[in-house]
Every structure is written in C-alpha cells, then in structure tokens.
Amino acid sequence: MKFGVVVFPGSNCDEDMVYVLQDILGQEVERLWHKERDLKGADFIVLPGGFSYGDYLRSGAIARFSPIMEDVIAHANKGGYLIGVCNGFQVLTEANLVPGALLHNTNRKFICQNTFLLPQSATALPTKGLDPKVPLKIPIAHGEGNYFADDQTLMEMDDNDQVLFRYCNEAGKINEDTNPNGSVENIAGVMNKNGNVFGMMPHPERASDLDLGNTDGRQIFESILTGLLEKA
Amino acid sequence: MSTTAALEIATLEQAQEMGLTPEEFDHISQILGRTPNFTEMCVYSVMWSEHCSYKNSIKWLKTLPKDGPHMLVKAGEENAGLVDIGDGLACAFKIESHNHPSAIEPYQGAATGVGGINRDIFTMGARPIAQLNSLRFGSLDHPRTKWLLEGVVKGIGDYGNAFGIPVVGGEVFFDESYQVNPLVNAMSAGIMKSDQMISATAAGPGNPVYIVGSATGKDGIQGASFASKDITEDSANDLPSVQVGDPFQEKLLLEATLELGNTDAVVGMQDMGAAGITCSTSEMSAAGEVGMDIQLDKVPLRQDDMKPFEILLSESQERMLVVVEKGKEQIVEDIFEKWDLNAENIGVVTDTGIIRYYMHDELVSEIPAESLVLGGGAPIYEREYKEPAYFAEGQKFTIDQVEEPKDVVIVARQMLSNPNIASKKWVAEQYDSMVGTANMGTNRPSDAAVVNIKGTNKAISLTVDCNARYVNNDPEKGTMIAVAEAARNIVCSGGEPSAITNCLNFGNPYNPEVYWQFVGAIKGMSAACERFKTPVTGGNVSFYNQTAKEDGSASPVFPTPTIGMLGVLKDKSTHTTLDFKYKGDLIFLMGESQNDINSSEYLASIHGIKHSPAPHFDMEEEVAIQNCVKALIKENFINAAHDISDGGLFVAMLEMGLPNGLGFDIVSDSEVRKDAFLFGESQSRVILTVTEDYEEQFLDLVGEHNVPVTLLGHVTQGKVVVDDDHFGFVKDLRGLYENTLGDIMSK
C-alpha cells in the first residue's frame, strides 16, 4: 500500500499528513505536485488541509481544476481510495466526489479547537475499526466547515451508511450545543456511495503524535490500515 | 510627474513635508556635495525616518546586553537574531510592531504585520514554526475598540491561518491609554540548520540582483514615514500608506525561498519591509561595503504609470531582494517558476559603494549606500529626559489608603469577568494554533508555549510578556519584571531561558517625559537580561504611539516594552504543565505573600487607582525561586507549576483548576490582608502541586534552595474554598471566566 499526498500551492497540512503516515505509521508515502499528472503508483490518495490557491474564490473551488486532480478524479472513479481532510474535503465537495457542500461557519469566524466525534458508519474504512460508543478527541480548524446537504441527500446517506462522524461532546452526546459550526445533523465527515472516497473537516493528523498528548486520530488511520489489510 | 520631475532639485518645503528636518536636509546636501533631487530626497526621508534609522533610540539600544554563549547572530547583524539550540540547529526569532497601520486599518495593518515578521525569519533560511502576538487596545466600553479588536484578530487569523504557521501564545490587554492607538506586536520563531544561514549582505561586484515574489504597486508608499509620526484625526488620510497582505503569495515565497536556501546560488537575501526596494538595496550594499546599479523599469509592477519614487518607496508585501552568484541565475529562475512567482533580474552589484537607481537608462538617484543606513550616515540623536510628576506622586501610595472589601467572593467574581483577566479564548480560537503538529500546549497547557522540534529530543519554549501598567508606574522596575515574568513562564514550563527579542512601544521621543520612560525601560531590561543571561537578539522600536489632541497636547500610550523570550527544553519530557491533575494533591505557594496590591488589576479596576509603585520585586529572590523550580522539575517532584501574575493568586489557582474541572481548598495568610493575599500581584511567586507521597522529598529539596514555601491546601473535586468561604464550583466560575470577552464582543 502506497499513499500519495497531493501538494497544492497553499496546502499547509501536507507535511503534517506525511509525518503521520510515514514517520508515525511507517507507511510508504509520495508527495504529488499539483502541476504534474502522475500519481506515482499511489493506491490511496490524500488531499491535505490548507488554503489551496489561497482559497480566494471559494474554499477548494480552484484546486479541483488543477492538472493532478484530473488523475485523482479518474483514480476515484475507478474505485481507487481517496480521502480529503479540511480543505481537502472542500475540494472533494467542489469536485462532486462526495455529497453535500461546506458553508461558512454559522458564527462567521474561523474556529480552531478540540472537538469530539462519534464514529457513525459501521461499514466505512475510516470508522469500521472504531467503537461507535467512544468519542474521539480530534481538532477542527476552519472558516468554512458548516456541512450542508438537502433532506433527500441526507436520507440517502443514512440509508447507505455514508456518514462517517458527527460532532458530540466528551460524553458522546450529539446535539445543538455540541455542534461547533452549524453543520446539518452535526455531520463532520462523509463518504461517497461507493465507499472509496472520504471527506472530513476535523484533522486526525493533528491528533496522532504522542508528543502532543492526544492520539485519538491515530485510531482512524489504523482503522483504514486494518481495513485495507483485510481487503488485500 | 515625468522623469524630469524626478530629477528636479528638491526643496526644503518638500523635505519637511516628508518628515526631514532643515538640519537633516542640509546634512544630505553636504553628503552629496549638492542639493538632492526629488527622488534622492524621498530615499533619504524614508531611510532616515525613525522607523528605519532608529535615530532617537540607537544610543540607548547599544547599552543592552547582546552577547551570550548561544548567540550565532547578534542584534542588528541580520534580519533577526539567531540562537544555537544544539544538535546543529538554530532558532531565528523576532518581534515587531505594526501599530500605526492597525490604528487606521486594523485588518490589513495586523495581517501585514504577521507577513512582515515571518519574512524576517524565512529570509534567513529558517522555517517559521510558531507565532505569538501581543495586543493592546483601549476600553471595550468604546465601540471603536470592538471594531479594532475584531479587525486585528481577523487580520492576524486570516493571514497566519492561510500562511500555515500556528499561533502558540500571546497576550491581550485593555487600557484607556491605547484608545486611539492600539499596539499590535507580532512575533515569529523559526528553525534552521545552524550552518545554513542566508545573510542579508550583498557581495561580489558583477553578481546579479533579483527582485522576487509579488509585483510592486502603489500600496504602502512611505509607510515607514507614516509610522514615524503621531496618530492624529487626519491619520485616515494616510490610508494609502497601509500595505495590503496576500498570505497565499507569502506561503509560495516561503517555500521558494527555503528551496533556494538549499542551493548554492544565493549570495545574500533580504525581505522588503519598510521602505521597500530602497531599504533592501541600501542595507544589503552597506552591509557588504559594495554598491548596486538598479534598473527600476525592470521591476514587475501592478500599475503601469508608477514613478521612480513610487517604485522605490512602495511597501508592497511578499517581496525579497536576492543577490545571486553570477552564472547561477537559471537555478533561481527555475525555482520561482515552479512556485509561479516573479523573479526578475533588476541590477548588478558594483564595487563603488554607491546605490544608483535608473529609469529607462536615465540615472534618477545616486547616493552612497553607507550614508543611508543605521550605523553609517543616518543621524543619531541624544534626547533629553525628565521624570514626570506622576511618578513621585504614585510612589506615595500605600495599601492603607484603600479599604479592605467586605465580601471578597463578590470581588473574585468581578475580577473573573474583567476583560484583562478573563479568558482570551474568543481571540485564541480564531487563530490556527495546531497547524504544523508541533504545539505541545494544545492538550497540555503551560505558562509558556512549548513547541516540539520533530526528529529531536528537544522542544523550544516561547512567551511574550509585558505588564505595561507596572512599566508606566515604574519604567525601570516594571521592565525588569517583564523580563523576570517571561523567564518565570519559561522555567515553569520546563525550559531554560535563552534569549529575548523586544518590541519597544512608546510615545513621542521628543517629549522628555516619554523619553524618561524609554530610558528607564532600557536600564531595567539591561539589568534583568544580564541577570538571567538572556541577551537581546533584536526587535524593534515604535515611537509616536500617542494621540494628538485638539488642544495640541498629546497623551502617550502606557510605555510598553514587550518582551518575547525563547527558552530551550533539552529534553522535551521535562515539559511541565499548569493544570491541577488529581484531587487531593497538595498545593504549595513558593515565594512570599506580601501585603501588596501595588499596580494590580485589582487596584486599578476595583478601586480605580492607576498610580502606585510597581509591585514588590527582588531580583535575587526571583532567581532563587526559578532555580528551585528548575530543580523540582528535574527531579520530577511536582505535578503542576503556574506563576502568579495578573489578577493574583486567586486567578492563578482558578486557571489551574479549569482544564480538568478541579477546585481548591486553601487557607490565607494571617500576616497579610485578604485582598492582597488573593489579588495582589507581588512578584516571584509560583503555585505548585505535589502528590502527598512526594511531600517530604519536595520539602527537602526546597529547603536546600533556601526559598520560602507555604502549604496552602489541596486540590478538590470542583469546589473553590478559601478560609471556609465558598467561592462556587469551578464549572460555574468557568462560564464567567470563559464567556466574558465573547459576550462583550457579541453585544
């Protein structure tokens, strides 16, 4: 298994992602430059956080048109694995690779804080190895993380077990008070219908290093790695 | 204006309009052996402005201690100081003000302040890993203060969040003296291999000179001169002097610059901050004792009708000047092409020592580089100073002049909902504090920020500190306290204080009473930095922070010498946190309770008394306590350490309880008044918690250090009790403490 981390101009969580995958989890990782059209044999593509192309139009709106994205989209359409975190999730929604859209936080401010997430999907690669009753402490850092989808889409996602995480509190309670940004139904992460493309606003790579006193995010990566081994 | 106008002989009136004095204008003519033309006069006016020349401060700045065993680059030698942190690594760090731009355009003013300080770090070849900021505003009762706070915080956030460097610490303080003129001080720290520093020096006649990064526009023209005068009601007319920031370009410039640093193509590099092309070309030339011939028409422009003086003085952001080794131009051009940035060859290094600017092959300015710069021909002034009357008046204050409050529980609640004491969460959460995955304080808060150096066993510790009320009441002692508190914060976090950077925010230096504050601050800083062995690595001076009133008088801001301190944790496992860990842990006070409420937030806000002596401070007491805390951390005898500062002991203890929702049950000291015990801010005190099993070893070690220690009580499940008086539960007090600022801002 080889991971490919895409580097857009303005990506700023790319090296954090590489550090966790390579130095902490011991995986093979390639950096994929946005101007190139080569996935370098990566099986699992990661779109990292940051402000791709400055995010001046709308978060993620320009990145989807970069040369590398043509290959990334083709990879996903062939069933290849792809995850977007934060800005990467925004790029995925702009490219219609996952359902829904990401709007401005309801308080119109950038929010950086630890949040708690309750794993939802029993079948998704990033969550199936997790205990659905145990909240994970994973930080968010975004101005446009307010997830929105219409009722029809929400219903379909529920039917297909496509919701990955919902924001909750330390005790696992999911309600309005535990919703940091106004996301519909407290949704923090979703996947596509095929189950090969994943997007989430919280940053698991920021909660994976023992030196930082929180390794809850590592469990998400481990769920992915274990799931991939089972499939292999 | 045509090129001909650029060559017209300057007049004294023009010179004065641009901030030069008649004496300075004469001096320029003497240097050149002729009267300068308009363009040359513009060049001198910015280079000899206070902001670039330090003409009214350099005499005293030279008295600060600059040398230490770990200094690789000393103050004034390069864009920022450089400190050896071991393992072949060095830390470049610096703090700078962006006060005047922020006063009239808070969003862009603060944003470009962040951009500028980070460029100072990465132009040396260091990758920034942490930012801090120190902000001061007027009273929040005023709607304009909310507008300023909102704009400054959003500006810092939008720029820094996109640039991708975490804000790991800072301070926010409110006082009426900053009503019109807020202070925005931004600090950045970066890490590099010690032997890979890029110098801000030009060398090698014949080497090409490049401008890289953004195109040059008309923004920020004469920003340096704008920053060198008083803020008045007409200041909004200076709006074109405020620069516009683009964090996306800065991020690209960072990556391209660091990639360039890994090649052997660069001779020297300097970022373009104040006075843009003028300052970078003249400072780099003067440093290398060379000259430059620069073709201004080759500079990539945003507008096509720019005059020579506009191109020279533009403070457009995200630009650098690079001297490239001849023959290696392609390396540079390829890297900047990769990052989609301009890299334009605009001139050549010469052996003349003269800076010549050309427009379409016509010489528009010809000036000896050395005559423009600090340490060269720029003027140096001695200013007179005089003790203001308020100082002696304030010294007369004694605690007996205020009555002890009958109900300290009510006072405690008032203190927690005071914006100077309450949590700054509303501010901090708008900044990305975690990008880079190195902030060790996210889940383990400590007095100073602690930032992991990945791939090593080390971490660095950073803090910004200055209680300007203390400095106003006693500049010398107040500044000593600022340095001591910074060191105490580093020590309580498990680090060893290493060096400081300073940002000296004062009023008009031509006011002898303001200058007296400045001189006192420098003396206090020198004494403290000598004692803590923390040399001054650089920083900046910001004068003219005051409001000119209609009657012609001016009221200066509190003198605010902000201290940014760097510390090193050789072993990151010594990182010590401030939170109460376990119910039942013993709570000790190290240092002595004093019957002292001098200069405290309590005295200022509850009793409305602004002038009093600085709080009790004794340098040797402070050093002894810090040494003892270091020893206790080394032996792993303590569970938490937190220093007592603004708001006093009660606030410090509550801050320790909040992270884990734990309370405290303590007894006060019968020798001192209860308000002094709870809210006094006498210095050199630290709260420590100890597991009962370690009590004996703890006391033995403290005994060896011969410092005073008192058992105050123990950690509780959540109840807050002092002398059997119930102050409420931590979870209730949390609301008061954490929501105050947000509630005020949303009103």
Tab-separated table of N, CA and C in Angstrom, chain A residues 7-17 19-20 33-35 50-56 108-114 137 139-141 203 205-207 209-214, chain B residues 150 154 158 160-165 245-249 251-252 255 337-340 425-426 428-440 442-444 452 454-456 572:
chain	number	residue	atom	x	y	z
A	7	VAL	N	0.120	17.940	-3.107
A	7	VAL	CA	0.563	19.255	-2.635
A	7	VAL	C	0.070	20.324	-3.615
A	8	PHE	N	-0.950	21.067	-3.210
A	8	PHE	CA	-1.422	22.221	-3.979
A	8	PHE	C	-0.619	23.437	-3.520
A	9	PRO	N	-0.531	24.481	-4.358
A	9	PRO	CA	0.052	25.716	-3.806
A	9	PRO	C	-0.900	26.225	-2.734
A	10	GLY	N	-0.391	26.455	-1.539
A	10	GLY	CA	-1.258	26.895	-0.445
A	10	GLY	C	-1.656	25.771	0.499
A	11	SER	N	-1.371	24.512	0.130
A	11	SER	CA	-1.572	23.425	1.103
A	11	SER	C	-0.661	23.707	2.282
A	12	ASN	N	-1.150	23.526	3.509
A	12	ASN	CA	-0.229	23.717	4.631
A	12	ASN	C	-0.299	22.609	5.674
A	13	CYS	N	-1.109	21.589	5.411
A	13	CYS	CA	-1.124	20.433	6.309
A	13	CYS	C	-0.535	19.209	5.615
A	14	ASP	N	0.045	19.422	4.421
A	14	ASP	CA	0.602	18.304	3.657
A	14	ASP	C	1.726	17.610	4.410
A	15	GLU	N	2.635	18.415	4.972
A	15	GLU	CA	3.773	17.802	5.682
A	15	GLU	C	3.327	17.143	6.991
A	16	ASP	N	2.288	17.691	7.631
A	16	ASP	CA	1.765	17.064	8.857
A	16	ASP	C	1.216	15.679	8.534
A	17	MET	N	0.542	15.588	7.381
A	17	MET	CA	-0.036	14.310	6.951
A	17	MET	C	1.078	13.318	6.608
A	19	TYR	N	4.056	13.303	7.771
A	19	TYR	CA	4.731	12.922	9.017
A	19	TYR	C	4.002	11.776	9.713
A	20	VAL	N	2.694	11.887	9.791
A	20	VAL	CA	1.924	10.847	10.484
A	20	VAL	C	1.966	9.534	9.697
A	33	TRP	N	2.828	16.600	-6.732
A	33	TRP	CA	2.830	18.035	-7.037
A	33	TRP	C	1.667	18.367	-7.971
A	34	HIS	N	0.975	19.457	-7.683
A	34	HIS	CA	-0.269	19.784	-8.406
A	34	HIS	C	-0.099	19.975	-9.904
A	35	LYS	N	1.120	20.361	-10.339
A	35	LYS	CA	1.313	20.618	-11.766
A	35	LYS	C	1.577	19.338	-12.542
A	50	GLY	N	-5.367	23.077	4.277
A	50	GLY	CA	-4.631	24.275	3.888
A	50	GLY	C	-5.542	25.257	3.186
A	51	PHE	N	-4.941	26.099	2.374
A	51	PHE	CA	-5.706	27.101	1.641
A	51	PHE	C	-5.269	27.010	0.174
A	52	SER	N	-5.711	25.951	-0.511
A	52	SER	CA	-5.234	25.709	-1.867
A	52	SER	C	-5.533	26.912	-2.756
A	53	TYR	N	-4.519	27.344	-3.495
A	53	TYR	CA	-4.621	28.516	-4.371
A	53	TYR	C	-5.125	29.739	-3.611
A	54	GLY	N	-4.904	29.771	-2.311
A	54	GLY	CA	-5.323	30.909	-1.499
A	54	GLY	C	-6.797	30.878	-1.113
A	55	ASP	N	-7.549	29.951	-1.677
A	55	ASP	CA	-8.992	29.865	-1.390
A	55	ASP	C	-9.703	31.190	-1.597
A	56	TYR	N	-9.249	31.955	-2.606
A	56	TYR	CA	-9.809	33.299	-2.746
A	56	TYR	C	-11.206	33.315	-3.353
A	108	ARG	N	-19.526	32.928	11.496
A	108	ARG	CA	-18.758	33.676	10.504
A	108	ARG	C	-17.285	33.851	10.904
A	109	LYS	N	-16.827	33.021	11.825
A	109	LYS	CA	-15.437	33.148	12.257
A	109	LYS	C	-14.689	31.841	11.992
A	110	PHE	N	-13.370	31.973	11.867
A	110	PHE	CA	-12.513	30.790	11.847
A	110	PHE	C	-12.567	30.178	13.247
A	111	ILE	N	-12.664	28.856	13.321
A	111	ILE	CA	-12.699	28.198	14.636
A	111	ILE	C	-11.604	27.141	14.695
A	112	CYS	N	-10.725	27.275	15.687
A	112	CYS	CA	-9.714	26.246	15.925
A	112	CYS	C	-9.878	25.761	17.354
A	113	GLN	N	-10.283	24.521	17.514
A	113	GLN	CA	-10.465	23.957	18.861
A	113	GLN	C	-10.519	22.428	18.785
A	114	ASN	N	-10.311	21.795	19.924
A	114	ASN	CA	-10.545	20.363	20.005
A	114	ASN	C	-12.050	20.127	19.946
A	137	LYS	N	-11.312	12.566	20.452
A	137	LYS	CA	-10.979	13.997	20.526
A	137	LYS	C	-10.121	14.355	19.319
A	139	PRO	N	-9.164	17.755	16.646
A	139	PRO	CA	-9.374	19.202	16.476
A	139	PRO	C	-9.922	19.604	15.108
A	140	ILE	N	-10.617	20.725	15.091
A	140	ILE	CA	-11.016	21.362	13.841
A	140	ILE	C	-10.263	22.685	13.712
A	141	ALA	N	-10.128	23.185	12.488
A	141	ALA	CA	-9.520	24.495	12.234
A	141	ALA	C	-9.991	24.945	10.862
A	203	HIS	N	-9.205	17.231	11.843
A	203	HIS	CA	-7.854	16.842	11.424
A	203	HIS	C	-7.333	15.656	12.239
A	205	GLU	N	-4.758	13.979	11.633
A	205	GLU	CA	-3.284	14.026	11.664
A	205	GLU	C	-2.776	14.938	12.773
A	206	ARG	N	-3.654	15.768	13.324
A	206	ARG	CA	-3.233	16.634	14.433
A	206	ARG	C	-3.431	15.954	15.783
A	207	ALA	N	-3.924	14.730	15.749
A	207	ALA	CA	-4.160	14.007	16.996
A	207	ALA	C	-3.571	12.603	16.868
A	209	ASP	N	0.201	12.135	17.340
A	209	ASP	CA	1.580	12.108	17.827
A	209	ASP	C	1.572	12.125	19.359
A	210	LEU	N	2.175	11.122	19.947
A	210	LEU	CA	2.219	11.007	21.404
A	210	LEU	C	2.814	12.269	22.051
A	211	ASP	N	3.761	12.912	21.353
A	211	ASP	CA	4.378	14.127	21.886
A	211	ASP	C	3.366	15.247	22.098
A	212	LEU	N	2.227	15.165	21.420
A	212	LEU	CA	1.224	16.225	21.547
A	212	LEU	C	0.117	15.847	22.535
A	213	GLY	N	0.240	14.685	23.147
A	213	GLY	CA	-0.680	14.334	24.225
A	213	GLY	C	-2.074	13.925	23.778
A	214	ASN	N	-2.243	13.528	22.528
A	214	ASN	CA	-3.551	13.049	22.068
A	214	ASN	C	-3.327	12.195	20.832
B	150	GLU	N	-11.845	43.299	16.695
B	150	GLU	CA	-12.408	42.381	15.698
B	150	GLU	C	-11.516	42.345	14.441
B	154	LYS	N	-9.041	39.251	13.234
B	154	LYS	CA	-9.348	38.630	11.946
B	154	LYS	C	-8.160	38.763	10.982
B	158	ASP	N	-6.630	35.507	9.507
B	158	ASP	CA	-6.717	35.209	8.074
B	158	ASP	C	-5.339	35.058	7.443
B	160	GLY	N	-2.260	34.458	9.091
B	160	GLY	CA	-1.477	33.366	9.679
B	160	GLY	C	-2.064	31.994	9.398
B	161	ASN	N	-3.407	31.909	9.397
B	161	ASN	CA	-4.042	30.608	9.171
B	161	ASN	C	-3.752	30.111	7.766
B	162	ALA	N	-3.815	31.026	6.785
B	162	ALA	CA	-3.548	30.625	5.408
B	162	ALA	C	-2.060	30.368	5.203
B	163	PHE	N	-1.240	31.198	5.811
B	163	PHE	CA	0.204	31.015	5.700
B	163	PHE	C	0.608	29.676	6.320
B	164	GLY	N	-0.095	29.288	7.375
B	164	GLY	CA	0.078	27.937	7.893
B	164	GLY	C	1.087	27.783	9.014
B	165	ILE	N	1.245	28.847	9.806
B	165	ILE	CA	2.126	28.756	10.977
B	165	ILE	C	1.264	29.005	12.219
B	245	GLY	N	-1.985	42.726	2.383
B	245	GLY	CA	-1.285	41.448	2.500
B	245	GLY	C	-1.922	40.344	1.670
B	246	ASP	N	-1.109	39.394	1.227
B	246	ASP	CA	-1.588	38.239	0.488
B	246	ASP	C	-0.871	36.999	1.023
B	247	PRO	N	-1.513	36.301	1.970
B	247	PRO	CA	-0.834	35.173	2.625
B	247	PRO	C	-0.513	34.034	1.667
B	248	PHE	N	-1.286	33.920	0.596
B	248	PHE	CA	-1.031	32.863	-0.384
B	248	PHE	C	0.322	33.103	-1.071
B	249	GLN	N	0.569	34.368	-1.479
B	249	GLN	CA	1.863	34.702	-2.078
B	249	GLN	C	2.986	34.468	-1.065
B	251	LYS	N	3.064	32.311	1.377
B	251	LYS	CA	3.300	30.867	1.521
B	251	LYS	C	4.174	30.357	0.363
B	252	LEU	N	3.865	30.818	-0.868
B	252	LEU	CA	4.669	30.407	-2.023
B	252	LEU	C	6.094	30.937	-1.886
B	255	GLU	N	8.100	28.819	0.562
B	255	GLU	CA	8.572	27.537	0.032
B	255	GLU	C	9.689	27.749	-0.997
B	337	GLU	N	9.859	29.943	-10.952
B	337	GLU	CA	8.914	29.492	-11.985
B	337	GLU	C	8.056	28.345	-11.430
B	338	LYS	N	8.714	27.414	-10.730
B	338	LYS	CA	7.987	26.281	-10.155
B	338	LYS	C	6.865	26.773	-9.233
B	339	TRP	N	7.165	27.815	-8.453
B	339	TRP	CA	6.178	28.319	-7.488
B	339	TRP	C	5.336	29.458	-8.060
B	340	ASP	N	5.411	29.667	-9.377
B	340	ASP	CA	4.613	30.698	-10.060
B	340	ASP	C	4.834	32.092	-9.485
B	425	LYS	N	-10.077	33.201	25.088
B	425	LYS	CA	-10.496	32.154	24.172
B	425	LYS	C	-11.135	32.714	22.895
B	426	TRP	N	-11.948	33.753	23.037
B	426	TRP	CA	-12.627	34.349	21.870
B	426	TRP	C	-11.602	34.770	20.818
B	428	ALA	N	-8.192	33.572	20.823
B	428	ALA	CA	-7.266	32.469	20.510
B	428	ALA	C	-7.873	31.467	19.535
B	429	GLU	N	-9.180	31.233	19.632
B	429	GLU	CA	-9.788	30.210	18.775
B	429	GLU	C	-9.969	30.668	17.332
B	430	GLN	N	-9.732	31.956	17.080
B	430	GLN	CA	-9.782	32.417	15.679
B	430	GLN	C	-8.441	32.215	14.972
B	431	TYR	N	-7.444	31.796	15.738
B	431	TYR	CA	-6.132	31.506	15.163
B	431	TYR	C	-5.942	30.000	15.081
B	432	ASP	N	-5.359	29.529	13.984
B	432	ASP	CA	-4.971	28.127	13.929
B	432	ASP	C	-3.761	27.953	14.857
B	433	SER	N	-3.966	27.235	15.943
B	433	SER	CA	-2.878	27.072	16.914
B	433	SER	C	-2.215	25.703	16.779
B	434	MET	N	-2.686	24.896	15.825
B	434	MET	CA	-2.221	23.500	15.790
B	434	MET	C	-1.547	23.081	14.495
B	435	VAL	N	-1.674	23.909	13.428
B	435	VAL	CA	-1.064	23.514	12.163
B	435	VAL	C	0.448	23.331	12.373
B	436	GLY	N	0.998	22.341	11.701
B	436	GLY	CA	2.416	22.036	11.911
B	436	GLY	C	2.609	20.914	12.914
B	437	THR	N	1.540	20.544	13.585
B	437	THR	CA	1.521	19.463	14.588
B	437	THR	C	2.750	19.461	15.492
B	438	ALA	N	3.040	20.638	16.065
B	438	ALA	CA	4.180	20.723	16.981
B	438	ALA	C	3.818	21.459	18.273
B	439	ASN	N	2.608	22.018	18.354
B	439	ASN	CA	2.236	22.766	19.558
B	439	ASN	C	1.913	21.792	20.690
B	440	MET	N	2.815	21.712	21.658
B	440	MET	CA	2.641	20.756	22.750
B	440	MET	C	1.685	21.276	23.817
B	442	THR	N	-1.499	22.362	23.207
B	442	THR	CA	-2.915	22.170	22.881
B	442	THR	C	-3.610	21.313	23.927
B	443	ASN	N	-2.992	20.208	24.231
B	443	ASN	CA	-3.602	19.289	25.191
B	443	ASN	C	-2.915	19.327	26.552
B	444	ARG	N	-1.802	20.055	26.607
B	444	ARG	CA	-1.042	20.149	27.864
B	444	ARG	C	-0.618	21.591	28.080
B	452	ASN	N	7.339	21.468	19.814
B	452	ASN	CA	8.158	20.293	19.555
B	452	ASN	C	9.101	20.526	18.367
B	454	LYS	N	10.485	18.332	15.889
B	454	LYS	CA	10.343	16.934	15.449
B	454	LYS	C	11.694	16.347	15.050
B	455	GLY	N	11.852	15.091	15.344
B	455	GLY	CA	13.083	14.409	14.972
B	455	GLY	C	14.220	14.629	15.951
B	456	THR	N	13.962	15.348	17.043
B	456	THR	CA	14.972	15.533	18.087
B	456	THR	C	14.311	15.249	19.436
B	572	LYS	N	12.453	17.094	25.970
B	572	LYS	CA	11.060	17.555	25.948
B	572	LYS	C	10.195	16.900	27.020
